[in-house]
Amino acid sequence: MTRKTERGARPESDSATTPEAGIDRRSFFGMTAAGAAAVGALATGTQAEAGVQFSKERGAFGGGGAMTGGASRSENELYDCEVDGTLPADLDGVFYRVGPDPQYPKEKPSIAFDGEGHIGMFRIKNGHVDYKSRYARNQRWKAQHAARRALFGTYRNPFTNDPSVKDISGGTANTQIAYHHNLLFALKEDSPPVAMNPLTLETVDDYYTFKGGMKGKTFTAHPKVDYATGEMICFGYEAKGLLTKDIEVFSANRQGRVVWQAFIQAPYVSMIHDFAVTDRHIAFLAIPLNTSMDFLRSGGPHWFYDGETSSMLGIMRRGGDGKDIRWFKGPNWMATHTMGAWSDGEKVYVDMDGAFGNQFPFFPNVHGAFDPAKSAGRITRMSVDLNDKGADTYKYEVMYPQITGSLARQDERYVAKPYRIGFLNGQGRWHKVDHQTGQTSAFVGGPNTSLAEMSFVPRNKNAPEGDGYLIGVATRTNENGRSDLVIVDTQHLDAGPVATVHLPYRLPGQVHGFWVPGDQLPKA
Ligand code: V55
Ligand code: FE
C-alpha cells in the first residue's frame, strides 16, 4: 500500500501520533519537531512503506554482497585516528575523497556511477588525523531522504525518474571535489556544484551558481585552478539541457566572481569528462561515448560507445569569445582525465589517459562487443599546431606503453604550464612518470590490497615539481574491505608508506581524491 504523505500540509501533526501508523512517529524516527518539519517541507510523492533492502547479489548496484562495491551509507567521525609509522611533522591539510554510495536500493539496477555522493575528509595536522564523512545534502538526497526510497531511475536518464522529481536536480555530487574561494565543491558533471563547508562538510548550497554568474545547467567534475592567477576555469557540457551540444566555459576569480565566459558548440553530444587549460588555450576532447533521445527513451544509462565515431579535439583561445574554436579529428578512442597540458606559442599539447576502445563496460557498445584488452588506459599525448591553418586532424602518441592505468594526475601547481611529473593509478600501483628523463617508478599496494586514486601533496610550498607525497586510500580485500589511508614519499615510492592511518572499518567507495593545503583553509 502506498499513501500520499501530505506532510508538507501538516508537518507538526505528523510528528505526533498518527492513527494510520499506530505508533508515535516522532520517537520512531528519532526526530525533533524541527527535523520533522524540515522533512515535511521537502516531502514529495509517496514514502516507502517497506524497510530498506539492498540486493544481496555480489556486485549488484549498492548490493551488500560485494566486498568493496557495496553500499556503506554510514556517516562517520573518528577523532585522532591510529597511525602506524610517522606522519611528516609539517604535513598540514585535508585529504578529501568522494564516491558514489547508494542512498536507497533501486527497483531496476543502475550503474555504479549513479550512487549518491558521499564525501570523506582526513584533517591532518601536527602528526594527528581526524576523519569525518557526510553525504552531500543535495536536492536529490533530500527528496529521497524524505521519501525513504529511490526516486531517480537509471544513470542520468530523466525518463526513468519518479514524476515527483521532475523539477529538482538529479546531480549526485559523487565524482570529484574542488576547492575555491573558501568553498568545497562536490561535483557531478550533469549539474551545478554542491557547495559545502570545507571544515564541517555541511552542505551550504545544493545548487551553486557562482552568485548567478554561471548560466548553464551543468558543471564539470574537473575544473582547473591556475596557480599563477588564482582563477578557477570551469566548463559544463549539455549546458543548455539534456542532449544539447552547448558547452559553457567560464573563469571565476579568487572571490568566485565570473570574470570571463563563452558558449561554444560541440561537434556531437558526448561525455566530456575533463578538459585542458593552458596559459593561452582551452581544449575539449569529444569522444565516442555518445547518446540519443531514442536511447534515453528506451531506458539507457545516458551513454553508449559508438565504435565508428571519430574523437574530436577542440581548441579555443582562453579569454576569447569562443568563435575561434577549431575541432580536429582523431581516432576512435576515449580518454577521461588530463594529466597535464601546455601551449608553446600556437602549439598545444594535451596529455590524457585513454584507450582505443570502451573503458566502461556498463555503457553498451554499438558496433562490436566490449573488449577488455582494448580498455586498458595509457598516457597519450595529443598535439595540434594552430599555425597550420589547413590541419583538420590532431597528432597523438602513446607514451609509456608498458604502464596501464587511469585517473591521471599531476602536481597541481603546474596546471596550465609545461610540466614534467605525472601520476597514474593502475592495477594496485601508483605510478610516477618523469617526462624529462622518461623514468618511471611506482608504489605497489601489495597483496590483498587495492588502491583508490591518490593525490599529490608538495613537500612544502617551494618544493620542486613532484617532490612530496602521494596520499590515498588502500582497501584490504582480505579484511572485508577495511580501509587504510597511506602516505608515500614520491622520491622513494618503492620504499612503501611513510605512514599508514588505520581505520577500523570500510570506507565508502571512491572515485577521486583531492588535497587542500592547510594554509588555504578558512580559519575555524
Ligand atoms: C566518470 C565518473 C562518473 C561519471 C562520469 O571517471 C565519468 C569518470 C562517478 O561518475 O558520472
Ligand atoms: Fe574524473
XYZ file of C-alpha atoms and ligand atoms in Angstrom:
536
model
C 0.000 0.000 0.000
C 1.262 3.474 -0.752
C -0.038 6.595 0.831
C 0.246 10.245 -0.057
C 2.290 11.769 2.737
C 0.606 15.204 2.865
C 3.405 16.096 5.228
C 4.038 19.426 3.623
C 0.498 20.426 4.568
C 0.718 19.460 8.222
C 4.283 18.889 9.380
C 3.524 19.324 13.062
C 0.666 16.835 13.278
C 2.886 14.322 11.537
C 5.325 14.372 14.414
C 2.605 13.344 16.838
C 0.798 10.012 16.908
C -0.710 9.300 13.525
C -3.656 6.907 13.522
C -2.588 5.001 10.420
C 0.956 4.410 11.640
C -0.234 3.237 15.029
C 2.948 4.376 16.770
C 4.437 7.631 17.839
C 6.155 8.647 14.620
C 8.324 11.240 16.295
C 10.016 8.743 18.557
C 10.119 6.139 15.786
C 12.114 8.452 13.520
C 14.140 9.797 16.422
C 13.350 13.210 15.103
C 12.909 16.588 16.691
C 9.877 18.668 15.769
C 12.184 20.937 13.744
C 13.599 17.954 11.874
C 10.143 16.592 11.155
C 9.044 19.998 9.871
C 12.070 20.206 7.591
C 11.354 16.801 6.130
C 7.677 17.648 5.820
C 8.508 20.692 3.743
C 10.625 18.559 1.407
C 8.448 15.502 1.088
C 7.397 14.781 -2.444
C 5.451 11.848 -3.825
C 4.968 8.866 -1.625
C 7.047 7.447 1.139
C 8.318 3.897 1.067
C 6.364 1.639 3.385
C 8.753 -1.302 3.412
C 12.164 -1.381 5.038
C 15.371 -0.871 3.055
C 16.551 -3.977 1.246
C 19.588 -3.864 -0.997
C 20.288 -6.779 -3.308
C 22.395 -9.457 -1.631
C 23.852 -10.338 -5.000
C 27.606 -9.818 -5.172
C 28.478 -6.821 -7.329
C 24.871 -5.631 -7.687
C 24.432 -1.861 -7.549
C 24.734 -0.989 -3.905
C 24.467 -4.686 -3.117
C 25.524 -5.911 0.271
C 27.340 -8.908 -1.152
C 30.238 -7.127 -2.814
C 33.438 -6.976 -0.804
C 34.175 -3.382 -1.630
C 31.476 -2.288 -4.040
C 28.552 -2.374 -1.643
C 26.709 0.497 -0.058
C 28.242 1.958 3.085
C 25.693 4.719 3.935
C 27.290 5.255 7.307
C 28.356 8.825 8.059
C 31.249 8.630 10.472
C 33.563 10.611 12.664
C 36.777 9.339 14.158
C 38.835 11.776 16.204
C 42.584 11.080 16.362
C 42.905 8.001 14.168
C 45.531 5.338 14.863
C 48.708 5.961 12.858
C 51.403 3.391 12.035
C 54.743 4.937 11.142
C 55.265 8.669 11.470
C 53.331 11.343 9.647
C 55.631 14.048 8.282
C 55.609 16.690 11.030
C 54.804 19.554 8.667
C 52.103 17.702 6.710
C 49.163 20.076 7.138
C 45.952 19.984 5.162
C 42.911 17.929 4.296
C 42.672 14.904 2.046
C 39.117 14.831 0.723
C 37.620 11.925 -1.154
C 34.257 11.341 -2.809
C 32.414 8.482 -4.402
C 29.002 7.023 -5.121
C 27.325 5.444 -2.107
C 23.770 4.318 -2.883
C 21.334 6.049 -0.564
C 18.478 3.652 -1.408
C 18.124 0.476 -3.456
C 16.516 0.859 -6.871
C 13.699 -1.127 -8.407
C 15.793 -1.678 -11.517
C 19.561 -1.873 -11.213
C 21.548 1.193 -12.213
C 25.298 1.590 -12.767
C 27.827 2.272 -10.032
C 28.410 5.837 -11.339
C 24.884 6.569 -10.123
C 25.258 6.335 -6.336
C 24.764 9.396 -4.142
C 27.880 11.435 -3.350
C 29.494 10.565 -0.015
C 32.385 12.827 0.950
C 35.140 11.943 3.400
C 37.777 14.240 4.892
C 41.031 13.481 6.689
C 42.243 16.563 8.543
C 45.973 16.094 9.052
C 47.988 18.393 11.296
C 50.852 18.097 13.801
C 51.040 14.323 13.306
C 47.326 13.808 14.069
C 44.482 12.755 11.782
C 40.751 13.326 12.308
C 38.279 11.642 9.947
C 34.738 12.697 9.106
C 32.297 11.734 6.352
C 28.974 13.126 5.160
C 26.657 12.673 2.231
C 26.204 15.796 0.122
C 22.744 17.120 1.102
C 21.825 17.891 -2.474
C 18.323 18.182 -3.881
C 18.186 14.533 -4.827
C 19.439 13.319 -1.450
C 16.902 15.460 0.423
C 13.937 14.310 -1.671
C 14.899 10.640 -1.348
C 15.598 11.046 2.359
C 12.077 12.401 2.860
C 10.546 9.662 0.710
C 12.717 6.931 2.244
C 13.198 5.428 -1.201
C 14.981 5.954 -4.536
C 13.257 8.499 -6.772
C 15.822 8.564 -9.578
C 15.973 5.668 -12.024
C 18.996 4.859 -14.106
C 22.100 6.991 -14.676
C 21.271 10.486 -15.969
C 18.029 9.431 -17.607
C 15.032 11.580 -16.644
C 12.638 9.181 -18.418
C 13.306 6.646 -15.650
C 12.692 9.003 -12.696
C 9.724 9.251 -10.362
C 7.411 12.059 -11.626
C 7.749 13.844 -8.270
C 11.376 14.834 -9.003
C 10.911 16.429 -12.412
C 11.735 19.912 -11.097
C 14.709 19.106 -8.870
C 18.355 18.481 -9.667
C 19.345 14.858 -10.169
C 23.018 15.620 -9.543
C 24.647 13.132 -7.204
C 27.803 15.150 -6.373
C 29.696 11.841 -6.424
C 32.703 12.355 -8.699
C 35.315 14.884 -7.591
C 35.980 17.640 -5.080
C 37.183 21.130 -5.907
C 38.158 23.948 -3.577
C 37.943 27.639 -4.373
C 37.051 30.932 -2.599
C 36.823 29.091 0.734
C 34.136 26.679 -0.503
C 34.367 22.954 -1.007
C 32.527 21.727 -4.099
C 31.188 18.206 -4.552
C 30.780 17.686 -8.273
C 28.875 15.678 -10.857
C 29.174 16.668 -14.497
C 25.405 16.781 -15.145
C 24.594 19.503 -12.599
C 25.933 22.575 -10.780
C 28.340 22.220 -7.854
C 27.090 21.368 -4.384
C 28.866 23.799 -2.051
C 29.994 22.536 1.335
C 31.737 23.970 4.365
C 35.317 22.653 3.974
C 35.779 22.267 7.729
C 32.494 20.543 8.612
C 31.186 19.053 5.316
C 27.864 20.784 5.954
C 26.101 21.451 2.647
C 25.694 25.216 2.333
C 24.239 25.408 -1.207
C 22.658 22.478 -3.057
C 22.765 24.316 -6.420
C 25.744 26.691 -6.560
C 25.868 29.110 -9.500
C 28.757 31.473 -8.641
C 26.313 34.155 -7.487
C 24.322 33.723 -10.680
C 27.399 34.082 -12.902
C 27.211 30.518 -14.164
C 24.482 30.453 -16.817
C 24.430 26.803 -17.880
C 22.859 23.819 -16.139
C 25.955 21.665 -15.829
C 29.447 21.863 -14.345
C 32.411 19.548 -14.851
C 33.875 17.344 -12.137
C 37.319 18.643 -13.205
C 37.612 22.438 -13.054
C 41.196 23.730 -13.108
C 42.767 26.212 -10.748
C 45.515 28.219 -12.439
C 48.022 28.781 -9.644
C 49.526 31.731 -11.482
C 46.286 33.754 -11.444
C 44.221 32.014 -8.743
C 41.304 31.717 -11.163
C 39.220 28.578 -11.417
C 38.488 27.749 -15.065
C 35.279 25.788 -15.424
C 33.034 24.283 -18.074
C 29.828 22.345 -18.465
C 28.633 20.240 -21.407
C 24.961 19.641 -22.254
C 24.905 23.104 -20.711
C 21.512 24.161 -22.058
C 19.725 20.942 -21.134
C 19.540 17.286 -21.959
C 21.330 16.347 -25.205
C 22.235 19.947 -26.093
C 25.599 20.447 -27.825
C 26.240 23.649 -25.899
C 29.362 23.925 -23.781
C 29.668 26.788 -21.300
C 33.195 27.775 -20.342
C 33.994 30.405 -17.747
C 36.520 31.607 -15.266
C 35.875 32.596 -11.645
C 38.349 34.895 -9.888
C 39.714 34.376 -6.368
C 36.487 35.788 -4.936
C 34.322 33.425 -7.002
C 33.085 36.130 -9.379
C 32.700 35.098 -13.019
C 35.165 37.256 -14.951
C 35.097 35.538 -18.344
C 32.505 33.402 -20.084
C 31.803 31.916 -23.523
C 29.449 29.398 -25.071
C 30.651 27.044 -27.807
C 29.116 24.132 -29.720
C 30.409 20.545 -29.511
C 30.525 18.609 -32.803
C 28.213 15.997 -31.224
C 26.886 15.223 -27.730
C 29.425 13.130 -25.852
C 30.930 12.638 -22.426
C 33.442 15.437 -21.914
C 34.581 14.347 -18.506
C 37.683 16.531 -18.220
C 39.288 19.312 -20.278
C 42.632 21.041 -20.584
C 43.669 24.591 -19.799
C 46.959 26.225 -20.749
C 48.076 29.813 -20.243
C 46.715 30.626 -23.746
C 44.272 27.905 -24.795
C 41.445 25.647 -23.697
C 40.934 22.150 -25.139
C 37.960 19.766 -25.094
C 38.024 16.165 -26.258
C 34.738 14.846 -27.687
C 34.804 11.033 -27.501
C 32.675 8.163 -28.856
C 30.638 7.878 -25.641
C 27.558 9.157 -27.449
C 23.831 9.227 -26.786
C 20.468 9.805 -28.420
C 16.915 10.585 -27.393
C 15.839 7.095 -28.542
C 18.478 5.526 -26.306
C 17.263 7.567 -23.337
C 13.599 6.800 -24.064
C 14.445 3.095 -24.093
C 15.817 3.460 -20.538
C 19.554 3.531 -21.331
C 22.223 4.788 -18.873
C 22.887 8.061 -20.757
C 25.821 6.817 -22.900
C 26.674 4.118 -25.405
C 30.076 3.562 -27.011
C 29.981 4.011 -30.764
C 32.903 2.115 -32.284
C 32.643 4.138 -35.506
C 32.719 7.731 -34.220
C 35.952 9.724 -34.514
C 37.136 11.644 -31.498
C 37.431 15.412 -31.964
C 39.829 17.729 -30.141
C 38.503 21.279 -29.905
C 40.900 24.151 -29.213
C 39.889 27.718 -28.398
C 41.699 30.766 -27.164
C 41.466 31.271 -23.398
C 39.718 34.543 -22.622
C 38.221 34.872 -26.114
C 34.613 34.725 -27.268
C 34.858 31.083 -28.398
C 34.221 31.854 -32.066
C 37.808 30.796 -32.875
C 37.224 27.191 -31.767
C 38.620 24.605 -34.196
C 37.783 20.900 -33.970
C 40.489 18.455 -35.053
C 39.632 14.889 -35.934
C 41.300 11.880 -34.292
C 40.945 8.125 -33.904
C 38.074 6.164 -32.391
C 39.310 6.207 -28.832
C 38.257 7.597 -25.476
C 40.076 9.445 -22.746
C 38.762 10.663 -19.424
C 41.454 12.513 -17.442
C 44.001 15.172 -18.233
C 47.463 14.640 -16.783
C 48.793 17.984 -17.953
C 48.637 20.460 -20.831
C 50.576 23.454 -22.105
C 50.964 25.812 -25.041
C 54.228 26.525 -26.816
C 53.271 29.523 -28.903
C 50.490 28.244 -31.185
C 51.329 24.604 -30.497
C 49.052 22.989 -27.920
C 49.876 19.754 -26.066
C 47.347 17.741 -24.046
C 48.240 14.553 -22.133
C 45.339 12.302 -21.141
C 44.750 8.718 -20.022
C 42.737 6.811 -22.587
C 42.256 3.673 -24.630
C 41.373 2.603 -28.163
C 38.049 1.151 -27.101
C 35.310 1.469 -24.494
C 36.683 1.652 -20.944
C 33.277 1.476 -19.248
C 31.567 -1.911 -19.767
C 28.292 -0.624 -18.259
C 27.835 1.753 -21.213
C 26.747 -0.584 -24.024
C 28.801 -0.932 -27.204
C 27.235 -0.325 -30.570
C 29.330 -1.707 -33.445
C 31.144 -4.562 -31.736
C 31.279 -6.089 -28.254
C 33.113 -4.765 -25.191
C 36.762 -5.786 -25.447
C 38.676 -5.776 -22.128
C 42.001 -5.828 -23.994
C 41.084 -2.518 -25.607
C 40.047 -0.913 -22.332
C 43.492 -0.588 -20.705
C 44.331 3.100 -20.376
C 47.668 4.595 -21.391
C 49.082 8.085 -21.185
C 48.623 9.608 -24.611
C 49.911 12.976 -25.833
C 47.724 14.876 -28.294
C 49.022 17.919 -30.125
C 47.994 20.469 -32.706
C 49.759 23.397 -34.342
C 47.280 26.231 -34.751
C 49.616 27.910 -37.252
C 48.798 25.083 -39.661
C 45.592 26.661 -40.960
C 44.724 23.678 -43.164
C 45.106 20.998 -40.488
C 41.912 19.132 -39.614
C 43.390 16.266 -37.589
C 45.339 16.169 -34.325
C 48.531 14.207 -33.733
C 48.731 11.634 -30.949
C 51.395 9.456 -29.402
C 51.052 6.710 -26.760
C 53.662 7.290 -24.066
C 54.980 4.680 -21.594
C 53.184 1.792 -23.358
C 54.311 -0.540 -20.543
C 52.228 1.383 -17.963
C 48.480 0.942 -17.927
C 46.018 2.718 -15.691
C 43.603 5.590 -15.397
C 42.850 8.657 -13.280
C 45.910 10.656 -14.403
C 47.041 13.439 -12.066
C 49.820 15.981 -11.774
C 51.406 18.384 -9.304
C 48.586 20.918 -9.499
C 50.930 23.874 -9.104
C 51.838 23.090 -12.745
C 48.322 23.233 -14.196
C 48.279 25.281 -17.449
C 52.052 25.313 -17.949
C 54.788 22.964 -19.149
C 55.073 20.135 -16.654
C 57.439 17.259 -16.069
C 55.933 14.876 -13.480
C 52.677 12.930 -13.810
C 50.901 10.270 -11.754
C 48.701 7.396 -12.865
C 46.610 4.951 -10.895
C 46.829 1.398 -12.176
C 46.477 -2.212 -11.049
C 47.265 -1.764 -7.372
C 50.016 0.741 -8.150
C 50.556 4.456 -8.005
C 52.834 5.278 -10.919
C 55.041 8.314 -11.271
C 56.363 9.321 -14.686
C 59.096 11.849 -15.430
C 58.653 13.256 -18.924
C 62.130 14.791 -18.848
C 64.079 11.601 -18.152
C 61.477 9.074 -19.281
C 61.944 7.287 -15.957
C 59.039 5.731 -14.109
C 58.604 4.401 -10.578
C 55.701 3.003 -8.623
C 54.280 2.395 -5.184
C 52.890 -1.141 -5.088
C 49.958 -1.570 -2.715
C 50.870 -5.192 -2.000
C 48.914 -8.398 -1.539
C 45.160 -8.284 -0.827
C 45.161 -4.543 -1.410
C 43.512 -2.330 -3.960
C 44.370 1.349 -4.220
C 41.965 4.206 -4.784
C 43.137 7.317 -6.583
C 45.880 9.285 -4.835
C 46.509 12.994 -4.597
C 49.879 14.683 -4.718
C 50.985 16.824 -1.767
C 54.035 19.081 -2.239
C 56.657 18.518 0.497
C 56.464 22.232 1.183
C 55.379 25.355 -0.679
C 58.662 25.732 -2.551
C 59.362 22.043 -3.200
C 60.391 21.174 -6.776
C 57.716 19.787 -9.080
C 56.502 16.359 -7.963
C 58.586 16.367 -4.754
C 56.423 15.395 -1.811
C 53.883 12.732 -1.017
C 51.155 10.668 -2.571
C 48.187 10.190 -0.280
C 45.221 7.894 -0.800
C 43.118 5.018 0.454
C 44.081 1.347 0.395
C 41.376 -1.312 0.626
C 42.300 -4.590 2.342
C 40.326 -7.197 0.444
C 41.157 -9.924 2.971
C 39.719 -7.827 5.812
C 36.236 -7.310 4.353
C 37.442 -4.209 2.569
C 38.788 -2.414 5.658
C 40.446 0.860 4.743
C 43.790 2.483 5.459
C 44.958 5.913 4.410
C 48.521 5.595 3.161
C 51.140 8.280 2.637
C 54.188 7.572 0.473
C 57.206 9.699 -0.430
C 57.410 10.461 -4.162
C 61.225 10.181 -4.025
C 61.021 6.654 -2.558
C 57.830 5.144 -3.918
C 59.272 1.638 -3.740
C 60.068 2.008 -0.016
C 56.399 1.687 0.969
C 54.317 4.062 3.096
C 55.972 6.518 5.470
C 52.735 6.408 7.463
C 49.530 4.375 7.443
C 46.377 5.747 9.040
C 44.487 2.726 10.284
C 40.690 2.826 10.096
C 38.574 0.267 11.915
C 36.053 -0.050 9.079
C 35.488 0.011 5.325
C 35.148 3.493 3.848
C 32.571 4.275 1.146
C 33.718 3.700 -2.428
C 35.785 6.434 -4.049
C 36.151 7.930 -7.496
C 38.569 10.807 -6.834
C 40.621 12.312 -4.039
C 41.675 15.926 -3.538
C 44.223 17.637 -1.284
C 43.757 21.121 0.158
C 46.801 22.634 1.936
C 46.141 23.815 5.497
C 47.112 27.431 4.791
C 44.318 27.663 2.205
C 41.586 26.512 4.597
C 39.326 29.087 6.237
C 40.121 29.794 9.877
C 37.908 27.656 12.112
C 33.287 9.340 -14.640
C 32.716 9.094 -13.396
C 31.376 9.407 -13.183
C 30.649 9.964 -14.204
C 31.223 10.199 -15.427
O 35.509 8.614 -14.247
C 32.536 9.877 -15.648
C 34.676 9.019 -14.964
C 31.325 8.722 -10.893
O 30.679 9.200 -12.018
O 29.338 10.246 -13.986
Fe 37.147 12.104 -13.145
